[in-house]
JSON list of C-alpha atoms in Angstrom, two decimals:
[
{"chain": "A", "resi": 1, "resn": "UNK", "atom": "CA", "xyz": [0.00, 0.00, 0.00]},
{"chain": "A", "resi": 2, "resn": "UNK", "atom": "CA", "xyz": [2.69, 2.28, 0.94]},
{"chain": "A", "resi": 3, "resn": "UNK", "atom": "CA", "xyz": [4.53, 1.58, -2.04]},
{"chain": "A", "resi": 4, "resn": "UNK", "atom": "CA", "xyz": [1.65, 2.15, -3.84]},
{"chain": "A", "resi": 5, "resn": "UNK", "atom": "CA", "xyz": [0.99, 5.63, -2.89]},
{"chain": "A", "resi": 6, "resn": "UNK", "atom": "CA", "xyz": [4.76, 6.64, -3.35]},
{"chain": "A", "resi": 7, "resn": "UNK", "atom": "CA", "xyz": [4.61, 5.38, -7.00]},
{"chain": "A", "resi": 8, "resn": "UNK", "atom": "CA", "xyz": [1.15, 7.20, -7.54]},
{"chain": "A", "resi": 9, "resn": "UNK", "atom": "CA", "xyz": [2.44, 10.42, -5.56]},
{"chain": "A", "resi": 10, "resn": "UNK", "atom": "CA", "xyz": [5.85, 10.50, -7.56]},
{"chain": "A", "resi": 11, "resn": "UNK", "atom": "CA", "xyz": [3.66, 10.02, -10.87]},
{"chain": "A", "resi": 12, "resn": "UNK", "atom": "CA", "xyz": [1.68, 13.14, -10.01]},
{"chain": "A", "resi": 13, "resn": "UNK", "atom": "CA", "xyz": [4.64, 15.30, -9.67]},
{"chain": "A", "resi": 14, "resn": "UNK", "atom": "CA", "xyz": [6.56, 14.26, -12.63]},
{"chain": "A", "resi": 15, "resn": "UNK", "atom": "CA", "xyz": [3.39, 15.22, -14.84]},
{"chain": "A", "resi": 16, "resn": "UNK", "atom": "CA", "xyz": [2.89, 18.43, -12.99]},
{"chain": "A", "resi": 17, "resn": "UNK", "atom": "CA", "xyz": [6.48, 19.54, -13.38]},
{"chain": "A", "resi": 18, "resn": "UNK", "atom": "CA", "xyz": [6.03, 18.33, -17.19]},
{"chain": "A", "resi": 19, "resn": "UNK", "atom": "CA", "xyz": [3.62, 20.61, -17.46]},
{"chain": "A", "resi": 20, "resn": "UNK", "atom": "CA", "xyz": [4.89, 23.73, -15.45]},
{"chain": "A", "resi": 21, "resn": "UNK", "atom": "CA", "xyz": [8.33, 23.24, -17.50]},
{"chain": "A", "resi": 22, "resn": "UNK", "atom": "CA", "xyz": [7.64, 24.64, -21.01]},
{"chain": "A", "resi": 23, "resn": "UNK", "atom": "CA", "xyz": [5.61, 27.63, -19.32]},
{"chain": "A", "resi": 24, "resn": "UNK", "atom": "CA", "xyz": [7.39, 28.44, -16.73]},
{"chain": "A", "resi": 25, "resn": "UNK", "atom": "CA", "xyz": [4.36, 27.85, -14.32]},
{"chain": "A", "resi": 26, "resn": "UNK", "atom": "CA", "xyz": [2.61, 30.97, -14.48]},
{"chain": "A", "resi": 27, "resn": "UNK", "atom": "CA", "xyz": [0.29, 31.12, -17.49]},
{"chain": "A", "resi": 28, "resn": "UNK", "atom": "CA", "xyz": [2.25, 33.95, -19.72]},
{"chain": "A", "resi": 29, "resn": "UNK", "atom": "CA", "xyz": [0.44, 36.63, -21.36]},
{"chain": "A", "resi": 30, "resn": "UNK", "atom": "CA", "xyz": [-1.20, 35.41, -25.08]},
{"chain": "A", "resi": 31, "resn": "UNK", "atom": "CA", "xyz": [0.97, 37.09, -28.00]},
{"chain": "A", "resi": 32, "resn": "UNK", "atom": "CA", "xyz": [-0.81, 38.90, -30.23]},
{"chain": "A", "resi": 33, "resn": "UNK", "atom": "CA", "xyz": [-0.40, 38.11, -33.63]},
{"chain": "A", "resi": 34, "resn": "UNK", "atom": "CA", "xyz": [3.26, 38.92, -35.53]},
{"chain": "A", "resi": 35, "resn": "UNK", "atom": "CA", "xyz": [4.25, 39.48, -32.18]},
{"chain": "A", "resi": 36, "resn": "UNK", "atom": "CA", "xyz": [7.63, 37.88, -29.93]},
{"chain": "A", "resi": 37, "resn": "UNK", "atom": "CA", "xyz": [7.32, 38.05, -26.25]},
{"chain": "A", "resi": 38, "resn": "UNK", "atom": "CA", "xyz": [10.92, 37.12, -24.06]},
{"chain": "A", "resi": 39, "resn": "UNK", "atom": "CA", "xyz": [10.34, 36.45, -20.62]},
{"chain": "A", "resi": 40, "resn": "UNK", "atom": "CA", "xyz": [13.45, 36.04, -18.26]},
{"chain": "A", "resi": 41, "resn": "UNK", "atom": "CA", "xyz": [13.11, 33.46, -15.06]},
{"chain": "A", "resi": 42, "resn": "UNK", "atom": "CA", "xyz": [15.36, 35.54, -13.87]},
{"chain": "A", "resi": 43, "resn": "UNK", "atom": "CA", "xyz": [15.26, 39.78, -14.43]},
{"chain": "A", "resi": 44, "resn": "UNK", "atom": "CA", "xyz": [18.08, 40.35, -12.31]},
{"chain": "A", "resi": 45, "resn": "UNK", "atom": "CA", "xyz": [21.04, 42.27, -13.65]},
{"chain": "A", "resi": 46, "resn": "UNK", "atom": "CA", "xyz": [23.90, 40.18, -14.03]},
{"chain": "A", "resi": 47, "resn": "UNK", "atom": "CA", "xyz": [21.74, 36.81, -13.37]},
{"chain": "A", "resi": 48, "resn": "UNK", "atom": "CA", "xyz": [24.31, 34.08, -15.04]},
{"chain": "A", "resi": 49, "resn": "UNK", "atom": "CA", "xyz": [22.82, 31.06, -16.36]},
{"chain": "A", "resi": 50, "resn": "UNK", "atom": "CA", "xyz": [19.27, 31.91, -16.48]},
{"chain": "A", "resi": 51, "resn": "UNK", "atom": "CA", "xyz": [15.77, 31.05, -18.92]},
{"chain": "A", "resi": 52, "resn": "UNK", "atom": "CA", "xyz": [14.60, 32.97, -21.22]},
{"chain": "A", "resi": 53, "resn": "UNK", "atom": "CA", "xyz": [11.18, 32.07, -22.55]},
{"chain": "A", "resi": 54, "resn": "UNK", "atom": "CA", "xyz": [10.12, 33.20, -25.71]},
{"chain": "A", "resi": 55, "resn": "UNK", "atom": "CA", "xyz": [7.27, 33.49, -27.27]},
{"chain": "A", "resi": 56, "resn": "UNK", "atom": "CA", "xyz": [6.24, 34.33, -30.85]},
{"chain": "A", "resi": 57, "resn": "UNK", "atom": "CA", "xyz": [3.29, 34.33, -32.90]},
{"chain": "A", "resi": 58, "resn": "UNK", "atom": "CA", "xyz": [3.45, 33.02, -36.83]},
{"chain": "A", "resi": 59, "resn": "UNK", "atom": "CA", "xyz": [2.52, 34.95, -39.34]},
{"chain": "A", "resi": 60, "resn": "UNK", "atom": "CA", "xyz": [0.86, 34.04, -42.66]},
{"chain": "A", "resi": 61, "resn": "UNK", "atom": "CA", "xyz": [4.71, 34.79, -44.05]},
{"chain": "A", "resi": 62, "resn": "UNK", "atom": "CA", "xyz": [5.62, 31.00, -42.17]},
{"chain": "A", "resi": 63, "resn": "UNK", "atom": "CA", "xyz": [2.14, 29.72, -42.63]},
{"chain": "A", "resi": 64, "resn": "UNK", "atom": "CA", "xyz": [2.01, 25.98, -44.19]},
{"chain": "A", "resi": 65, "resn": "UNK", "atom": "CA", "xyz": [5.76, 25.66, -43.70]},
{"chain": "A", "resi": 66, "resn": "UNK", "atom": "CA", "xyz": [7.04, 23.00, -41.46]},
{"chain": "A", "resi": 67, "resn": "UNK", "atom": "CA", "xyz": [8.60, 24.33, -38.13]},
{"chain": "A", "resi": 68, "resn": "UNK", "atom": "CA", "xyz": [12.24, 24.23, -38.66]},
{"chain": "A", "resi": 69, "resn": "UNK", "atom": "CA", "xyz": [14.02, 26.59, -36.89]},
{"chain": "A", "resi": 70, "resn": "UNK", "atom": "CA", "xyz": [13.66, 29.66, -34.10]},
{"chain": "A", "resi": 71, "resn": "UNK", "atom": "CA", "xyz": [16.69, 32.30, -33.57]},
{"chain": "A", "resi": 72, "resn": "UNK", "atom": "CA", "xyz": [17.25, 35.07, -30.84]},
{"chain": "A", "resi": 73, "resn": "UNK", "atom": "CA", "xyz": [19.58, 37.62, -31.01]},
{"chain": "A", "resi": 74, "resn": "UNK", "atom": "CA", "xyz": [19.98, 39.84, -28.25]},
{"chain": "A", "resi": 75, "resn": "UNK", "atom": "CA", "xyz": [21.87, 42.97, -28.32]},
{"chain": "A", "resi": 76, "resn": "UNK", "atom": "CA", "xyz": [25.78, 42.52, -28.99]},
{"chain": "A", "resi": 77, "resn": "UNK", "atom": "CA", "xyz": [27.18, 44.53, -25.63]},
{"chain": "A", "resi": 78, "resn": "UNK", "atom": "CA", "xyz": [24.50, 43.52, -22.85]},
{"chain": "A", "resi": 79, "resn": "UNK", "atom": "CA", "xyz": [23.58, 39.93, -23.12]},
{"chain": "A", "resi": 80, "resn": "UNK", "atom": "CA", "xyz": [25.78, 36.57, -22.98]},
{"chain": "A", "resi": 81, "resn": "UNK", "atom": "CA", "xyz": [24.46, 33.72, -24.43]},
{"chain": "A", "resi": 82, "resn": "UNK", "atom": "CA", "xyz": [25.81, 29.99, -24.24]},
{"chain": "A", "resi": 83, "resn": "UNK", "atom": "CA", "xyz": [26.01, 26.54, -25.45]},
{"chain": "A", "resi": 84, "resn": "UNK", "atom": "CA", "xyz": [23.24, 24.36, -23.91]},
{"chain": "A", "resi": 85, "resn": "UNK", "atom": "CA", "xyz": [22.19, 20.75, -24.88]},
{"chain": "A", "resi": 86, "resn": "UNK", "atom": "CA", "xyz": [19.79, 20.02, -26.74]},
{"chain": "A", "resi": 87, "resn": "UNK", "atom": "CA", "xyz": [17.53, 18.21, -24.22]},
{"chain": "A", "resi": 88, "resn": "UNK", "atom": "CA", "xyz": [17.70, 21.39, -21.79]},
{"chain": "A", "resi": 89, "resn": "UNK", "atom": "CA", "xyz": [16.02, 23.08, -24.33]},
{"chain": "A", "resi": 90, "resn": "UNK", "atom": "CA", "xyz": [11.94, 23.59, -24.32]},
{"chain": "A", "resi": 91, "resn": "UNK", "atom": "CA", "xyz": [9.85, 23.55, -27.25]},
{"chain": "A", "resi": 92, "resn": "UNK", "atom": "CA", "xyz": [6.32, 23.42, -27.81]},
{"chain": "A", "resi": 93, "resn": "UNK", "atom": "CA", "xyz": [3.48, 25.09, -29.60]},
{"chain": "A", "resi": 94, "resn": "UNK", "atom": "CA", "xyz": [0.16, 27.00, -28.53]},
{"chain": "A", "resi": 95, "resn": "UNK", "atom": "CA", "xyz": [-1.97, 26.23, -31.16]},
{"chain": "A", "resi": 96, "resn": "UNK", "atom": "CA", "xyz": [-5.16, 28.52, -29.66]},
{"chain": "A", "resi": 97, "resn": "UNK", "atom": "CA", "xyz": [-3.45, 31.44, -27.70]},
{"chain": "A", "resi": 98, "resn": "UNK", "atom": "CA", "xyz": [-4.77, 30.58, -24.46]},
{"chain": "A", "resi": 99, "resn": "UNK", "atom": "CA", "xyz": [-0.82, 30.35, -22.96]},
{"chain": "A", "resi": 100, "resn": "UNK", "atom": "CA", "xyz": [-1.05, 26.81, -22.93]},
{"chain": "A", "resi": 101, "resn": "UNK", "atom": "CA", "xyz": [0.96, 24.20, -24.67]},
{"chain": "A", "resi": 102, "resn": "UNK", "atom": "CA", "xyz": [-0.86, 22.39, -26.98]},
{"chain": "A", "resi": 103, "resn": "UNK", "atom": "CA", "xyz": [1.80, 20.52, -29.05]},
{"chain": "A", "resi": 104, "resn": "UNK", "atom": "CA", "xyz": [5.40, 19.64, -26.84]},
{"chain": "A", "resi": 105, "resn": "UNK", "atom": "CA", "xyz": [8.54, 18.64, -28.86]},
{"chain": "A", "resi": 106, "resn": "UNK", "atom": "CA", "xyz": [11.81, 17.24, -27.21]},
{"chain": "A", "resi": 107, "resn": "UNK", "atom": "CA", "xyz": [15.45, 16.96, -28.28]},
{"chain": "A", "resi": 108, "resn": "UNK", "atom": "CA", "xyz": [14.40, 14.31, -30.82]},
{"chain": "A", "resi": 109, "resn": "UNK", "atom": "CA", "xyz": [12.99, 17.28, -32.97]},
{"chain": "A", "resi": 110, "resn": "UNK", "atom": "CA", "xyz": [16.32, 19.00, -32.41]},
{"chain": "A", "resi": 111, "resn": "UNK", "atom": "CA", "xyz": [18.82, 18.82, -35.28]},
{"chain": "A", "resi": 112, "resn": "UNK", "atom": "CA", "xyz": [21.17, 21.52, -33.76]},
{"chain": "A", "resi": 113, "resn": "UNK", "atom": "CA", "xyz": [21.68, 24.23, -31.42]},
{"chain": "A", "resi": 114, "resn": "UNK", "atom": "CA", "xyz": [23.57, 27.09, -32.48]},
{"chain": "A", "resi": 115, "resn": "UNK", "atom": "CA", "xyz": [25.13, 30.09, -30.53]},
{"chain": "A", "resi": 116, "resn": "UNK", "atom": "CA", "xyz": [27.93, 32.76, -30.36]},
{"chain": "A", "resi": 117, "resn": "UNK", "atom": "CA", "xyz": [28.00, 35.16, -27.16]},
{"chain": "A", "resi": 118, "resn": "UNK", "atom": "CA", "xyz": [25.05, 37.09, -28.40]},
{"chain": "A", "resi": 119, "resn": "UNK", "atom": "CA", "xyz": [22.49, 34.84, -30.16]},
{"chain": "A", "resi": 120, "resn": "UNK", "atom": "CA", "xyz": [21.55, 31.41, -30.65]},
{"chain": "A", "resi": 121, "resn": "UNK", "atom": "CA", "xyz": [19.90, 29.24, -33.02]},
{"chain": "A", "resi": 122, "resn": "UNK", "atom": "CA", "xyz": [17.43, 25.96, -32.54]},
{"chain": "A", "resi": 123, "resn": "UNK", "atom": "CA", "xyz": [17.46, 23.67, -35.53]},
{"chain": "A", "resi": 124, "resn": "UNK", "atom": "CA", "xyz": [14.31, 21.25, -35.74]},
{"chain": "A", "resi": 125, "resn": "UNK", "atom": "CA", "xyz": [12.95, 18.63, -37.60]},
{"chain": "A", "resi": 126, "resn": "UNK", "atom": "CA", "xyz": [9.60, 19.20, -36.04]},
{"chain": "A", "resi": 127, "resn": "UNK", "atom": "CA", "xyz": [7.41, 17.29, -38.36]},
{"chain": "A", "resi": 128, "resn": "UNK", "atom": "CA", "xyz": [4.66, 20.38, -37.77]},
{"chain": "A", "resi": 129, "resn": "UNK", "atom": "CA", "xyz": [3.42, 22.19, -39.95]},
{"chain": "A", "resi": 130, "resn": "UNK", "atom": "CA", "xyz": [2.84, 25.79, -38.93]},
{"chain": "A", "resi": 131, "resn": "UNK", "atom": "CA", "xyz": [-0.60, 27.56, -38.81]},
{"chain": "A", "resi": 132, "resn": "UNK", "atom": "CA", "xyz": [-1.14, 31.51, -38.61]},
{"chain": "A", "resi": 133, "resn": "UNK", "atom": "CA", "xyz": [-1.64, 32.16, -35.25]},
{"chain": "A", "resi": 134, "resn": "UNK", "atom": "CA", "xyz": [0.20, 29.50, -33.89]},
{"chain": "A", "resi": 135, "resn": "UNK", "atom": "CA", "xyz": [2.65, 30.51, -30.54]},
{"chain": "A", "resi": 136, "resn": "UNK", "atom": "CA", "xyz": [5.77, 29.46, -30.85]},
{"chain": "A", "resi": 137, "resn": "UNK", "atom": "CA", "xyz": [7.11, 29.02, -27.18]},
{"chain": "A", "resi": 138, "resn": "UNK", "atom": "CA", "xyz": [11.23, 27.91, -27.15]},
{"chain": "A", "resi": 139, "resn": "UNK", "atom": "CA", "xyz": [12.77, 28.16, -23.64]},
{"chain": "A", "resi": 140, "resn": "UNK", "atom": "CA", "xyz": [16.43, 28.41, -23.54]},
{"chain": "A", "resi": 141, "resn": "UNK", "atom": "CA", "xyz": [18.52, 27.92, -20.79]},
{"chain": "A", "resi": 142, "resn": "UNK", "atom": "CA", "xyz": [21.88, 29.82, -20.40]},
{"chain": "A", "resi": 143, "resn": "UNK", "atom": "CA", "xyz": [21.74, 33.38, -20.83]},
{"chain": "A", "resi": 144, "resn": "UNK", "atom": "CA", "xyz": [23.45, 35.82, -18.61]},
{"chain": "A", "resi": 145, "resn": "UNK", "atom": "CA", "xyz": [21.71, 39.42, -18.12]},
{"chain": "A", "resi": 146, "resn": "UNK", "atom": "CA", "xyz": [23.29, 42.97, -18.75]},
{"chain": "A", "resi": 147, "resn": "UNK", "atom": "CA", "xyz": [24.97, 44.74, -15.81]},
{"chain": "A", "resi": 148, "resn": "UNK", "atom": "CA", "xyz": [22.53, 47.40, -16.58]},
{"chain": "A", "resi": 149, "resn": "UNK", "atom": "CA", "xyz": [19.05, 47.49, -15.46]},
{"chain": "A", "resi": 150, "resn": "UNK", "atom": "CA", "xyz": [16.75, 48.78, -18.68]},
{"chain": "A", "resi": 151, "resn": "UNK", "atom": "CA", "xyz": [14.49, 47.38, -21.96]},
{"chain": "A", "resi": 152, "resn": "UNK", "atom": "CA", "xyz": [16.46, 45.75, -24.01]},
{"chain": "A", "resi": 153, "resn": "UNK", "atom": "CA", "xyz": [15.09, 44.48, -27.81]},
{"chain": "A", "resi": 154, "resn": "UNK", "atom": "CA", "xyz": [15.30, 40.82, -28.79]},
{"chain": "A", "resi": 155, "resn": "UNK", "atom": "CA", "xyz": [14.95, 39.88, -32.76]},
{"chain": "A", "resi": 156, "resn": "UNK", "atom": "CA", "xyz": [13.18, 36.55, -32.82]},
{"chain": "A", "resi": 157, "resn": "UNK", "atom": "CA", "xyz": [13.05, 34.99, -36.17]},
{"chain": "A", "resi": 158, "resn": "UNK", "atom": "CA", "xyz": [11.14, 31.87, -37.36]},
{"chain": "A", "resi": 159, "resn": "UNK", "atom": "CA", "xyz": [12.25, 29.73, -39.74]},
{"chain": "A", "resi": 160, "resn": "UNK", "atom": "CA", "xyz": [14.72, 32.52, -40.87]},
{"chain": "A", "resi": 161, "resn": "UNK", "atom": "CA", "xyz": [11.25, 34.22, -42.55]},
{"chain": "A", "resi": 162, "resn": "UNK", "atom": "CA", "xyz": [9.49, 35.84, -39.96]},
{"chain": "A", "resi": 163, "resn": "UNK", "atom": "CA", "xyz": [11.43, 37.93, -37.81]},
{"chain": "A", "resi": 164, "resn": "UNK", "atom": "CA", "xyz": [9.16, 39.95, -35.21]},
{"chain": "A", "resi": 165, "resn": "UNK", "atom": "CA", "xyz": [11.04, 42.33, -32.25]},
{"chain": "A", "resi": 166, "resn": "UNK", "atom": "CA", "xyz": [10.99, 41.69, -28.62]},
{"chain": "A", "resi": 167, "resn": "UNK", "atom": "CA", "xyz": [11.55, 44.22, -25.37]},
{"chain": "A", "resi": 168, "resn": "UNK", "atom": "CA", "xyz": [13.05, 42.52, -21.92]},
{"chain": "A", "resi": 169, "resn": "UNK", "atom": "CA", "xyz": [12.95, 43.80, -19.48]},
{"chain": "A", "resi": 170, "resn": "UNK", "atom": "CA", "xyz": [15.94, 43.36, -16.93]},
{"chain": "A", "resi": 171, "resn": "UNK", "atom": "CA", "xyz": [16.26, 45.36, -13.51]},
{"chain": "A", "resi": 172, "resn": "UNK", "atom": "CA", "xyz": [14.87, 45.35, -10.07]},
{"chain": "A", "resi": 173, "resn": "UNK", "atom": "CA", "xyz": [11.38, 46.63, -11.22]},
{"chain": "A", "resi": 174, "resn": "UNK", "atom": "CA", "xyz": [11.24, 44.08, -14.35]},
{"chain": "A", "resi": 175, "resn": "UNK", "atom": "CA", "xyz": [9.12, 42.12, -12.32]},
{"chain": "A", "resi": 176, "resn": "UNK", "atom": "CA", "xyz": [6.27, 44.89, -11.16]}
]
């Protein structure tokens, strides 16, 4: 019985970190469409190592196109941006814009992850074919903030087609 119940309880947490994983656990705001959303787990200044969440809506510019690749680059000077693996990395797509996951990949759709100290690139063999109005959602590990507290713009760019701007914000009141 006791075994039981430890098997059943350890179940029940896996699946609920599964699911609070790709979005961060608080429900993030829906992007409007042509729009790129970048979320830090971490606004700090100078936070090392931290997720970035990003979110971006497709376009009819990507429409019918299979999912094949996502790139962020932040600016040159302020952001730091390193290797990760490719299972660290989170992928998924909202398919209604209700800032819920509808479709999850894994690091078997992941061809290749690209980066130099300011941007980085996911390559996928997704296997899905994009919709307009889809949410891309990619959260990558490994980014270290600016020194300097401020909005800072991200250019998020879908299968090198659709490239849509981003503002962070990073600083002691980026989370007000």
């Amino acid at each position: 019985m006791r075994r039981s119940l430890l098997v059943v309880t350890l179940a029940v947490l896996v699946m609920l970190s599964g699911c609070a994983a790709l979005d961060g656990g608080d429900a993030a705001e829906p992007a409007p469409n042509g729009s790129a959303v970048v979320e830090p787990e971490d606004p700090a200044t100078d936070a090392a190592d931290t997720t970035q969440s990003i979110r971006v809506t497709a376009n009819e510019s990507v429409a019918g196109s299979e999912w094949s690749s996502l790139s962020a680059e932040y600016p040159r000077d302020s952001f730091t941006v390193d290797s990760v693996q490719h299972r660290d990395v989170g992928l998924g797509v909202d398919t209604n814009n209700d800032s819920e996951v509808d479709r999850e990949l894994n690091e078997t759709h992941i061809s290749g992850v690209n980066n130099n100290d300011y941007s980085f690139t996911v390559e996928l063999d997704s296997g899905y074919t994009l919709e307009d109005g889809d949410v891309i959602v990619v959260e990558y590990p490994g980014i270290t903030n600016p020194s300097e507290a401020g909005e800072y713009t991200v250019a998020v760019t879908i299968n090198d087609a659709q490239t849509e701007n981003a503002t962070v914000t990073i600083g002691d009141d980026a989370g007000d």
